[in-house]
PDB file of C-alpha atoms in Angstrom:
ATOM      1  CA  UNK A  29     -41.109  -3.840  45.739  1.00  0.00           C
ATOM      2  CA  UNK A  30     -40.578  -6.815  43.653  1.00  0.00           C
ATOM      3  CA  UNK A  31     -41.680  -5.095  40.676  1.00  0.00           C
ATOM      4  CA  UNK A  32     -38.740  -2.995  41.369  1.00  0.00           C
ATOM      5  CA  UNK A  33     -36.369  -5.518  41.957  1.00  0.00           C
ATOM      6  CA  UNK A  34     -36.887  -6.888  38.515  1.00  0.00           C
ATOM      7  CA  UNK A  35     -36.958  -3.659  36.706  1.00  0.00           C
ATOM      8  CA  UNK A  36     -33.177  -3.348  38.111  1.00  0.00           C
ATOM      9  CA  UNK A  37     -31.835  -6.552  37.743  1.00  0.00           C
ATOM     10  CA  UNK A  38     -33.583  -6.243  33.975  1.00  0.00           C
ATOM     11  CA  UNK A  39     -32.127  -2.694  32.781  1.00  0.00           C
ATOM     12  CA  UNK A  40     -28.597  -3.819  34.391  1.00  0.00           C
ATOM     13  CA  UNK A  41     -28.665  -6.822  32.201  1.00  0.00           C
ATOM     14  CA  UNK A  42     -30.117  -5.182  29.184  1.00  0.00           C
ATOM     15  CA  UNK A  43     -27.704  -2.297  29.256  1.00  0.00           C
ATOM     16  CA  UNK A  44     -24.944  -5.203  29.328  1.00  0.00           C
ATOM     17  CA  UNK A  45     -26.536  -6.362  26.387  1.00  0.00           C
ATOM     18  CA  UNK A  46     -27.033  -3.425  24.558  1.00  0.00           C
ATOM     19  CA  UNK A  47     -24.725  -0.858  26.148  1.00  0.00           C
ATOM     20  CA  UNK A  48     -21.582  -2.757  27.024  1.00  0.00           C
ATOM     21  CA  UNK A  49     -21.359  -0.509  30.505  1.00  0.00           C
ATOM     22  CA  UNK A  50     -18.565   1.874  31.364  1.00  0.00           C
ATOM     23  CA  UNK A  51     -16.093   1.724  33.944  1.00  0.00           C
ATOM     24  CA  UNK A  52     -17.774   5.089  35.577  1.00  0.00           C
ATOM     25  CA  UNK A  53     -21.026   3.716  35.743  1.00  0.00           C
ATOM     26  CA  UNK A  54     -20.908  -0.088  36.455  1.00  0.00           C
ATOM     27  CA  UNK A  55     -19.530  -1.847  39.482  1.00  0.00           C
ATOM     28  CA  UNK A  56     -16.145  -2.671  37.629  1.00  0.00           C
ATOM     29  CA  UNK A  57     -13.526  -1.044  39.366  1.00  0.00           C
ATOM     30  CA  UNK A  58     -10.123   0.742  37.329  1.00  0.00           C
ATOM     31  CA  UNK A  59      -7.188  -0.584  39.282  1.00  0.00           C
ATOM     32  CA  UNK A  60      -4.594   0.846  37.736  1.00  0.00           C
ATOM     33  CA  UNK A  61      -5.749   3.781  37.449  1.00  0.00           C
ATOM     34  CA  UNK A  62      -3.426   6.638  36.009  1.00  0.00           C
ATOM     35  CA  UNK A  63      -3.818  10.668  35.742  1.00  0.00           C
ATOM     36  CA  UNK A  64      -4.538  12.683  33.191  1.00  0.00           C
ATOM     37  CA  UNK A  65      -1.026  13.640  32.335  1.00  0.00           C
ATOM     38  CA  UNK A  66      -0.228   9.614  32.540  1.00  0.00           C
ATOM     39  CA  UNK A  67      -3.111   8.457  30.198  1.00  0.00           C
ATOM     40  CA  UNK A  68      -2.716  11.381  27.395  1.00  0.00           C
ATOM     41  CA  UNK A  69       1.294  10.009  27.486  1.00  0.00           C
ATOM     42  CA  UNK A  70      -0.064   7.020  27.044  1.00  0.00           C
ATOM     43  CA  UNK A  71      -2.332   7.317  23.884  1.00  0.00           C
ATOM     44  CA  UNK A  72      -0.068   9.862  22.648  1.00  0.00           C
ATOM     45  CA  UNK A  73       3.189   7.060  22.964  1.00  0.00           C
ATOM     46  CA  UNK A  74       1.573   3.733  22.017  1.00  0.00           C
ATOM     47  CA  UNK A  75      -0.746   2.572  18.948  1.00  0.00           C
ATOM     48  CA  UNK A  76      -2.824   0.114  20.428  1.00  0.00           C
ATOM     49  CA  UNK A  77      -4.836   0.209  24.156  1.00  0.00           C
ATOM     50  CA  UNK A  78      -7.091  -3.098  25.320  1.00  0.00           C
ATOM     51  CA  UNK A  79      -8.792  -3.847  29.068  1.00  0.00           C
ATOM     52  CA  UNK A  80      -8.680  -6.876  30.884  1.00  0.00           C
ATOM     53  CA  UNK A  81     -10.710  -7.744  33.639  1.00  0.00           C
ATOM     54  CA  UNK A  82     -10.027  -9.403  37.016  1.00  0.00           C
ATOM     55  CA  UNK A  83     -12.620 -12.419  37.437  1.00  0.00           C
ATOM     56  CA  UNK A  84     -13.865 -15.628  39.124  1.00  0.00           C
ATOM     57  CA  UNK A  85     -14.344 -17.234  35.635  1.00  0.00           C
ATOM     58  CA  UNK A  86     -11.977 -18.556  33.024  1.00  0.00           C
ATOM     59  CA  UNK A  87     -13.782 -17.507  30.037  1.00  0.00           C
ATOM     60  CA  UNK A  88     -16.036 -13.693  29.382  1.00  0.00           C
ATOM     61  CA  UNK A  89     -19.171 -13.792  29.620  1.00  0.00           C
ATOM     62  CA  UNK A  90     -21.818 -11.004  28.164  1.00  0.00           C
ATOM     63  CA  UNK A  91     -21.740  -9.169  31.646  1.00  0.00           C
ATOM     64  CA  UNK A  92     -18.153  -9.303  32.518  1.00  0.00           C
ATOM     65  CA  UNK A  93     -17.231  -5.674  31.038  1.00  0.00           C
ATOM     66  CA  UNK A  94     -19.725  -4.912  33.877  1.00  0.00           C
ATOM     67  CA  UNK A  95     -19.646  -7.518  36.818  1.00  0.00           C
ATOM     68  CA  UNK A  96     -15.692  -8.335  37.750  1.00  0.00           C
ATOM     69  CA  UNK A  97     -13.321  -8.008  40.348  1.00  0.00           C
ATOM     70  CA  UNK A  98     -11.450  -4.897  39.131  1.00  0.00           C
ATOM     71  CA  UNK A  99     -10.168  -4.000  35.739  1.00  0.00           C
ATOM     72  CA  UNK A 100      -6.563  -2.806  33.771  1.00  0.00           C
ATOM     73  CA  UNK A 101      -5.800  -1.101  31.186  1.00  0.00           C
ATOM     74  CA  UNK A 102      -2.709  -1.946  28.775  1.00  0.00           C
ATOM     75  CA  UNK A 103      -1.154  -0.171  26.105  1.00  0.00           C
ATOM     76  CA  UNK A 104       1.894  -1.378  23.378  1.00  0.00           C
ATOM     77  CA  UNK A 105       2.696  -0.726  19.714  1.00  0.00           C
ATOM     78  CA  UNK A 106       1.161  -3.974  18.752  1.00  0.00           C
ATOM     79  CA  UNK A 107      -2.072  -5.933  19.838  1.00  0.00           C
ATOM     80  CA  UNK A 108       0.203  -8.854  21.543  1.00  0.00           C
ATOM     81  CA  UNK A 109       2.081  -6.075  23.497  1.00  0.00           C
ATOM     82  CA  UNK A 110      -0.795  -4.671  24.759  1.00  0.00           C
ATOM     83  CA  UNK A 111      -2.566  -7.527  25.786  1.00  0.00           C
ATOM     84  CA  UNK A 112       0.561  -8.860  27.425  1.00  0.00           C
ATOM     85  CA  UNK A 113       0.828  -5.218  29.096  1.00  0.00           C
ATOM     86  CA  UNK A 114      -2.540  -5.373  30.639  1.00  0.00           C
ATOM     87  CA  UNK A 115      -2.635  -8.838  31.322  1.00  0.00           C
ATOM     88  CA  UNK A 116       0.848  -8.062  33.268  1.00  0.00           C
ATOM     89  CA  UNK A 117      -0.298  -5.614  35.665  1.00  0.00           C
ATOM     90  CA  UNK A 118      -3.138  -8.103  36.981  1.00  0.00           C
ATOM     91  CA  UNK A 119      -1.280 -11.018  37.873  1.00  0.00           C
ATOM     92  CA  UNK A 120       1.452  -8.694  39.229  1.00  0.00           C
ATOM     93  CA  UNK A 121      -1.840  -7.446  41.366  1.00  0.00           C
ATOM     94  CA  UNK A 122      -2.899 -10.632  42.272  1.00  0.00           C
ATOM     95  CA  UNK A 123       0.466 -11.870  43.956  1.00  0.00           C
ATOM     96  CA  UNK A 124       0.963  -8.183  45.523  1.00  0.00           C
ATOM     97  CA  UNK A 125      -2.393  -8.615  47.448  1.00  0.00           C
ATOM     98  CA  UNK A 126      -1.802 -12.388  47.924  1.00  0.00           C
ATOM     99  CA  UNK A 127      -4.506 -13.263  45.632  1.00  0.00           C
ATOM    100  CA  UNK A 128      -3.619 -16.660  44.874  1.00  0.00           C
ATOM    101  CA  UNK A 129      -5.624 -18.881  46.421  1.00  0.00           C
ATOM    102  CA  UNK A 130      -8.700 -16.980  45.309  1.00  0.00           C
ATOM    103  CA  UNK A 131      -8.580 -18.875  41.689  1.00  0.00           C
ATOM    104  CA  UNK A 132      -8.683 -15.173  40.308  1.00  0.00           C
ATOM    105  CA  UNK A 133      -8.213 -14.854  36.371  1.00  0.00           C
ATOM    106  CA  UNK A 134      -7.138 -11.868  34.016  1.00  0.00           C
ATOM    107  CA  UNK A 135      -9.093 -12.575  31.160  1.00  0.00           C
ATOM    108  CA  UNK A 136     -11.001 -10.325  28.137  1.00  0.00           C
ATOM    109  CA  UNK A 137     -13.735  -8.313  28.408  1.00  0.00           C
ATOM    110  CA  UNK A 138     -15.628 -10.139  26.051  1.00  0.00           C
ATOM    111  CA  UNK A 139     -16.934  -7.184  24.071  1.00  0.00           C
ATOM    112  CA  UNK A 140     -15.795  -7.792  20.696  1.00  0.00           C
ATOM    113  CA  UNK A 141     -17.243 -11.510  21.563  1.00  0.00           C
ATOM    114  CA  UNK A 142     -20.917 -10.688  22.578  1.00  0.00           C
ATOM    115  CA  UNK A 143     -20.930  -6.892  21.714  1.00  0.00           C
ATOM    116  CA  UNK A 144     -19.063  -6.516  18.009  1.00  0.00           C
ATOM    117  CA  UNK A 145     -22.609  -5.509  16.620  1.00  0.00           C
ATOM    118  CA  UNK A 146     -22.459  -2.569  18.616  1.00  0.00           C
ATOM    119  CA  UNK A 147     -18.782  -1.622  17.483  1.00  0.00           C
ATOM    120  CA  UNK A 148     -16.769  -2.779  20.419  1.00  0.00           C
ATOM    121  CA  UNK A 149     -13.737  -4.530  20.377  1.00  0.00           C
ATOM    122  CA  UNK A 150     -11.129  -5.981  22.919  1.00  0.00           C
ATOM    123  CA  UNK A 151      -8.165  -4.206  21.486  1.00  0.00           C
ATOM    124  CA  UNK A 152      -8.216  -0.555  19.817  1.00  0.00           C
ATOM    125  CA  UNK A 153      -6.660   1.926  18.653  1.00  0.00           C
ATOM    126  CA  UNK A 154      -5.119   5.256  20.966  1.00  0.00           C
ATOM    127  CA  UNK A 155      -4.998   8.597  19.873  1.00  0.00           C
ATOM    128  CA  UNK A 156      -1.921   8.129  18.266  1.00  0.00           C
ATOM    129  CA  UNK A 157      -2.842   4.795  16.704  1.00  0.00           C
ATOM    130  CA  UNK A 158      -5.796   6.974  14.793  1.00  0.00           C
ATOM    131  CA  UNK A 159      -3.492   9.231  13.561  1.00  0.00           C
ATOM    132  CA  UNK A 160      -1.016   6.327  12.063  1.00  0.00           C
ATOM    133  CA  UNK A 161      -4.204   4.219  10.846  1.00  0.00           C
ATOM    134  CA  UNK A 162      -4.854   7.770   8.353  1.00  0.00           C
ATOM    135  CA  UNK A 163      -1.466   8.271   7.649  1.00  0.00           C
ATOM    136  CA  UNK A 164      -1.441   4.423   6.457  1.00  0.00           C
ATOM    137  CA  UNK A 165      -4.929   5.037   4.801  1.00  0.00           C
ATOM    138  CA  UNK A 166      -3.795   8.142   2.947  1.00  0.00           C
ATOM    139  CA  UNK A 167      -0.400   6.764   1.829  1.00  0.00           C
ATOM    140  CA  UNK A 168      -2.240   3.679   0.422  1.00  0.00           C
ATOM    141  CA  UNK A 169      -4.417   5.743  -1.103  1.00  0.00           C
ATOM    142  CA  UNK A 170      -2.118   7.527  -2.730  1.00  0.00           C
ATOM    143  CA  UNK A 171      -0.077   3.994  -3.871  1.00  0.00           C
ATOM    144  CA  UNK A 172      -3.459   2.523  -5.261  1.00  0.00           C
ATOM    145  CA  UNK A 173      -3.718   5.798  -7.006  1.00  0.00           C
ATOM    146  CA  UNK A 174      -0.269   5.954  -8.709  1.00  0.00           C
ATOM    147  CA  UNK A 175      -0.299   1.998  -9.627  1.00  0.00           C
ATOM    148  CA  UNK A 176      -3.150   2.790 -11.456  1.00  0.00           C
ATOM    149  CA  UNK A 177      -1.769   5.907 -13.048  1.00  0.00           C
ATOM    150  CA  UNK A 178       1.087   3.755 -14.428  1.00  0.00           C
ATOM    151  CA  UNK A 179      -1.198   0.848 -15.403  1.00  0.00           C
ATOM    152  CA  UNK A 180      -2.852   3.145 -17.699  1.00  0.00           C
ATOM    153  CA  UNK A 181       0.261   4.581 -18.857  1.00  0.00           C
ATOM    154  CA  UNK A 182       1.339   1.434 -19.525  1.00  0.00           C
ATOM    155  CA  UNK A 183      -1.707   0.760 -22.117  1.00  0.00           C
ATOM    156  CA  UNK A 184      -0.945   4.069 -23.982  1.00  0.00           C
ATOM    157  CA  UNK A 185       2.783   3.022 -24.640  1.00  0.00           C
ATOM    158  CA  UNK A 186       2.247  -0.455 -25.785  1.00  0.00           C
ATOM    159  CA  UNK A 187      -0.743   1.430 -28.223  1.00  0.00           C
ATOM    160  CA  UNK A 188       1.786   3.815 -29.119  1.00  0.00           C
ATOM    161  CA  UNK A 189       3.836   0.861 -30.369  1.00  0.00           C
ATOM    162  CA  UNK A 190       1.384  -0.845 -31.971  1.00  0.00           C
ATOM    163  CA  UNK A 191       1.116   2.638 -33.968  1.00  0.00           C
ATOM    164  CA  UNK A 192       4.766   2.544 -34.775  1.00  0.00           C
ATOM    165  CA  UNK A 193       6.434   4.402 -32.255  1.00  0.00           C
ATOM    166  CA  UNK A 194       9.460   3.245 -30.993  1.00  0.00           C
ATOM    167  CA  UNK A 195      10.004   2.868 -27.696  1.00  0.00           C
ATOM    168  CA  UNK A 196      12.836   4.240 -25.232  1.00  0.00           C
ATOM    169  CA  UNK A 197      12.138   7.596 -27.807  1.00  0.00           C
ATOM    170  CA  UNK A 198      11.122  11.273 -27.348  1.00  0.00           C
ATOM    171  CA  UNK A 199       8.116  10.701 -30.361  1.00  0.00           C
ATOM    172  CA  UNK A 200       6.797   7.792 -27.840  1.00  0.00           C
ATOM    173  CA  UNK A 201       6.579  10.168 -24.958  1.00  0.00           C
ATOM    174  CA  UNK A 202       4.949  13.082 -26.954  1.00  0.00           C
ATOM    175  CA  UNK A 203       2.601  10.507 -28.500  1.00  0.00           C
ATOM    176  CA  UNK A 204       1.917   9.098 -25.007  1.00  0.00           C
ATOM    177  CA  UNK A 205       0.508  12.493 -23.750  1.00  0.00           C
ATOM    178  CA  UNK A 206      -1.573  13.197 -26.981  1.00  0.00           C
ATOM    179  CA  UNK A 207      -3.392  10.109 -25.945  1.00  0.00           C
ATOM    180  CA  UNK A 208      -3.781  11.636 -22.367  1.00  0.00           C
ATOM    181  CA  UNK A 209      -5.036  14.812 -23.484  1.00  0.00           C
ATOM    182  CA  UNK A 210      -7.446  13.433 -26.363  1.00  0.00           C
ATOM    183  CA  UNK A 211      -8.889  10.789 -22.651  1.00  0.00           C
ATOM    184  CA  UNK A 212      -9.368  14.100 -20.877  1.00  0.00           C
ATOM    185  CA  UNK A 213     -11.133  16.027 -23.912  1.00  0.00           C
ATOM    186  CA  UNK A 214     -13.360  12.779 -24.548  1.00  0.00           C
ATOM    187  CA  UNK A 215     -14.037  12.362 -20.621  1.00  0.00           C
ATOM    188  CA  UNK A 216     -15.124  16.206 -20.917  1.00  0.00           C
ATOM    189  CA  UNK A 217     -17.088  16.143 -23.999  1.00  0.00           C
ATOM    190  CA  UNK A 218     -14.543  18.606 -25.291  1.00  0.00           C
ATOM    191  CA  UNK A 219     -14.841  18.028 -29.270  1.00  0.00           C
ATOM    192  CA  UNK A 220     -12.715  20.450 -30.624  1.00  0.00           C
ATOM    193  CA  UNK A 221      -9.663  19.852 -28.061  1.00  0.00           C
ATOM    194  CA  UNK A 222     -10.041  16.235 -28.876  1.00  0.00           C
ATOM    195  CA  UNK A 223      -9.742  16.853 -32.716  1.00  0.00           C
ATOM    196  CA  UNK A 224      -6.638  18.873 -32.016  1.00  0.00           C
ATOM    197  CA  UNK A 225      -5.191  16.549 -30.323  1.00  0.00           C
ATOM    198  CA  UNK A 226      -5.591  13.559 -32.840  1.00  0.00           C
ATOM    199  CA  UNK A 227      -4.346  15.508 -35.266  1.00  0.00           C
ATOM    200  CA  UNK A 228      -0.870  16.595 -33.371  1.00  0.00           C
ATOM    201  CA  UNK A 229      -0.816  12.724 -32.437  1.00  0.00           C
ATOM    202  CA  UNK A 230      -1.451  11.989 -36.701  1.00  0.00           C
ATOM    203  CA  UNK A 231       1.301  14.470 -37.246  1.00  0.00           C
ATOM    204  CA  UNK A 232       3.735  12.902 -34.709  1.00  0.00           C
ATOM    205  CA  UNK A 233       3.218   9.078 -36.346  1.00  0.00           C
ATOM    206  CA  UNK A 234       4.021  10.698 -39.638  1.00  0.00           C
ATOM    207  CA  UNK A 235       7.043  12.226 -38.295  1.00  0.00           C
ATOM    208  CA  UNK A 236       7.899   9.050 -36.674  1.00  0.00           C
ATOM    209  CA  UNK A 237       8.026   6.733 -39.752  1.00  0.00           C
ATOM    210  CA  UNK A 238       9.764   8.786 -41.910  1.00  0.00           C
ATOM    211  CA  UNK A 239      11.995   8.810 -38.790  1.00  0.00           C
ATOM    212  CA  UNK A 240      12.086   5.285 -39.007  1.00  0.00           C
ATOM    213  CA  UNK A 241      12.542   5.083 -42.295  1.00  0.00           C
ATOM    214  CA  UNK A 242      15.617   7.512 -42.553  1.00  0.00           C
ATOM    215  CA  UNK A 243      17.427   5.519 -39.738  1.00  0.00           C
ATOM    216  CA  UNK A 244      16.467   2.359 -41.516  1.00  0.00           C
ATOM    217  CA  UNK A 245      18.554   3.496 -44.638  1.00  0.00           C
ATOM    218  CA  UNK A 246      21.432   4.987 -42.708  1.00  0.00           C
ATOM    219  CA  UNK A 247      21.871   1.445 -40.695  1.00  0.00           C
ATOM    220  CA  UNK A 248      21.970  -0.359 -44.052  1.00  0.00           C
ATOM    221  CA  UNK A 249      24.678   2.157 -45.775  1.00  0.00           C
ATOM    222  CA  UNK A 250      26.594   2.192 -42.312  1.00  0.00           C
ATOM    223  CA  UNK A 251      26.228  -1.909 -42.571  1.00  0.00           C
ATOM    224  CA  UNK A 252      27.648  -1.711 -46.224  1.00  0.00           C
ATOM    225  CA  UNK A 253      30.417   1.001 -45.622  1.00  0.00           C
ATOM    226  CA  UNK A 254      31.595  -0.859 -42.525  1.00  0.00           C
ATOM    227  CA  UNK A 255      34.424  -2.158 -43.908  1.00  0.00           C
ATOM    228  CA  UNK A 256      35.581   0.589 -46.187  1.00  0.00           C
ATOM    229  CA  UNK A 257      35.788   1.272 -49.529  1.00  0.00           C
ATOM    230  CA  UNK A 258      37.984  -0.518 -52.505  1.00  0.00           C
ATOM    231  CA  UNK A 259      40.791   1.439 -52.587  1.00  0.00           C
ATOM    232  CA  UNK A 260      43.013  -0.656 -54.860  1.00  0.00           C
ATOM    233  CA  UNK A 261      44.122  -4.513 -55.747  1.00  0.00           C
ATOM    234  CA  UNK A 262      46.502  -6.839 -56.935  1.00  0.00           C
ATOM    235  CA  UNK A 263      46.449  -9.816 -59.028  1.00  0.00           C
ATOM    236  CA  UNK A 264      48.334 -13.238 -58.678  1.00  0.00           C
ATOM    237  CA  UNK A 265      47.565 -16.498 -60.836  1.00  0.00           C
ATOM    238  CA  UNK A 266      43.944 -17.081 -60.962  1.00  0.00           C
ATOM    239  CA  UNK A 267      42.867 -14.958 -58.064  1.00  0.00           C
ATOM    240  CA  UNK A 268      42.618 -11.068 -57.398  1.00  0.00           C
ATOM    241  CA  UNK A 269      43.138  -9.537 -53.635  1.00  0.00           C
ATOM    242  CA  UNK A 270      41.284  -6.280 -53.017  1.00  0.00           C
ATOM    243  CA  UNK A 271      42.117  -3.692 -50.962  1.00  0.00           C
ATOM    244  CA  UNK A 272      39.936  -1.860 -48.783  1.00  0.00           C
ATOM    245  CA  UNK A 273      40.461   1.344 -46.254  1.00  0.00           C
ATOM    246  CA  UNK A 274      38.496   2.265 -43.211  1.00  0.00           C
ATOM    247  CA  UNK A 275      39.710   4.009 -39.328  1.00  0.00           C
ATOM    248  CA  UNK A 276      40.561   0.695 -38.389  1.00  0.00           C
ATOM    249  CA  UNK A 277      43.418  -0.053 -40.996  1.00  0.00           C
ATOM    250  CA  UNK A 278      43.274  -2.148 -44.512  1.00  0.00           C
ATOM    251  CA  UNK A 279      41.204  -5.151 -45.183  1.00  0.00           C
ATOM    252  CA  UNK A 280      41.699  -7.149 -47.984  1.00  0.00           C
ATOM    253  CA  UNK A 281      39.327  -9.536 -49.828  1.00  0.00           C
ATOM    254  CA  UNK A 282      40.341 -12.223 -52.236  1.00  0.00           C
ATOM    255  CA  UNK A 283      38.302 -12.713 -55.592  1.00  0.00           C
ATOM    256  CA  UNK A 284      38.879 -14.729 -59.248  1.00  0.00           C
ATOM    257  CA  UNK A 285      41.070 -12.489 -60.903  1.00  0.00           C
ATOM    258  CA  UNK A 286      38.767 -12.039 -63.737  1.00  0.00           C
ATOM    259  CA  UNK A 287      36.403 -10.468 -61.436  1.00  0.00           C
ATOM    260  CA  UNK A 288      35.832  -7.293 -60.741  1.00  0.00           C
ATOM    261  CA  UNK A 289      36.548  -5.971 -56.838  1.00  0.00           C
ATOM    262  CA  UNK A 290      33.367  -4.795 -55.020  1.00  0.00           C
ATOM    263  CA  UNK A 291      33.106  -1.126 -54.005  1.00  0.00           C
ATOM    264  CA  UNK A 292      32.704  -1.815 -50.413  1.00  0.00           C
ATOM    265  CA  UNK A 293      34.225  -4.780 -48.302  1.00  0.00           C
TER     266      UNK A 293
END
């Protein structure tokens, strides 16, 4: 018989140990205890859920998910509000059952303390907090993946400049996804795509700098014409004014008179 008596008293602690108990099968006692149609609300409504436990002692020890004096559930959109939910409802038990003198305490469960090896924790998620915890995943999946898209973007324009390419231009753009397409062809060992590719980029850089070029020259005859052309002078002593015409009116320049006016002003 005291073989038996040990046995118990040894699997209940080991299964506290090892098992954490549930409210079904240990002496702990749900006090508030709501339906089905209350409890799916619930987890369907709120992110987080959490217990706490109704008990002699200040602090949780490894069997007080099992051994207390009744137990509550809480729910809220945040850890605090959840804790301060189920925390709530036992005192506000305590004083309706005039409790008070019985030094009662509504304190944690201690799982995640003495049980975290085994996955448990004091405050988790509801149904509806799973579904926001993927949502978040996802969408910070997705944000890790599109930083990283425009990081290497980023590396293919400034070696587009470095080539020659201006930036804020059409040739940068096309020359941007020649790079992308002769990555892909590399990454797929696909030779002859890649060679294609290099050679629309070589053909774009040539195109480019004679680009370049061109609008080099017309900013230095625009810079020379910008203030007309002679159109005419007059002499007076030992100095000459010149006479120049643009859209904006005339311009004169002055100049010794035995020298010639310049074309442009």
């Amino acid at each position: 018989m005291k073989r038996i008596i040990v046995f118990l008293i040894l699997g209940i602690f080991l299964k506290g140990c090892f098992g954490g108990g549930a409210a079904w099968d240990s002496p702990s006692k749900k006090i508030n205890y709501y339906s089905k149609e209350d409890y799916e609300n619930k987890q369907n409504t709120y992110i987080f859920q959490t217990t706490r436990v109704l008990s002699k002692k200040k602090d949780p020890g490894i069997l007080t998910y099992d051994f207390n004096r009744g137990m509550f559930y809480g729910f809220g959109n945040t850890p605090f509000d959840a804790i301060q939910d189920a925390v709530g409802q036992c005192r506000d038990y305590i004083i309706s059952k005039n409790l008070q003198d019985k030094n009662l305490n509504c304190i944690s469960t201690g799982l995640q303390k003495y049980h975290s090896h085994l996955g448990y924790s004091d405050i988790y998620f509801t149904k509806k907090g799973l579904r926001v915890q993927k949502e978040k995943n996802y969408q910070a999946k997705l944000n890790k993946r599109e930083d990283l898209r425009k990081k290497k973007i980023a590396l293919k324009k400034n070696r587009c400049i470095e080539m020659g390419f201006q930036e804020g231009t059409d040739k940068i753009a096309e020359c941007i996804l020649r790079l992308e397409e002769i990555e892909i062809a590399k990454r797929n060992n696909q030779i002859q795509r890649q060679k294609s590719s290099q050679a629309a980029l070589a053909a774009i850089l040539g195109g480019a700098i004679i680009q370049s070029s061109q609008s080099s020259n017309n900013r230095s005859i625009n810079s020379n014409t910008s203030g007309g052309f002679n159109s005419g002078s007059s002499t007076s002593g030992m100095y000459k004014t010149c006479y120049y015409k643009d859209g904006l009116g005339t311009k004169t320049k002055t100049v010794f008179a035995s020298a010639p006016c310049p074309m442009t002003y």
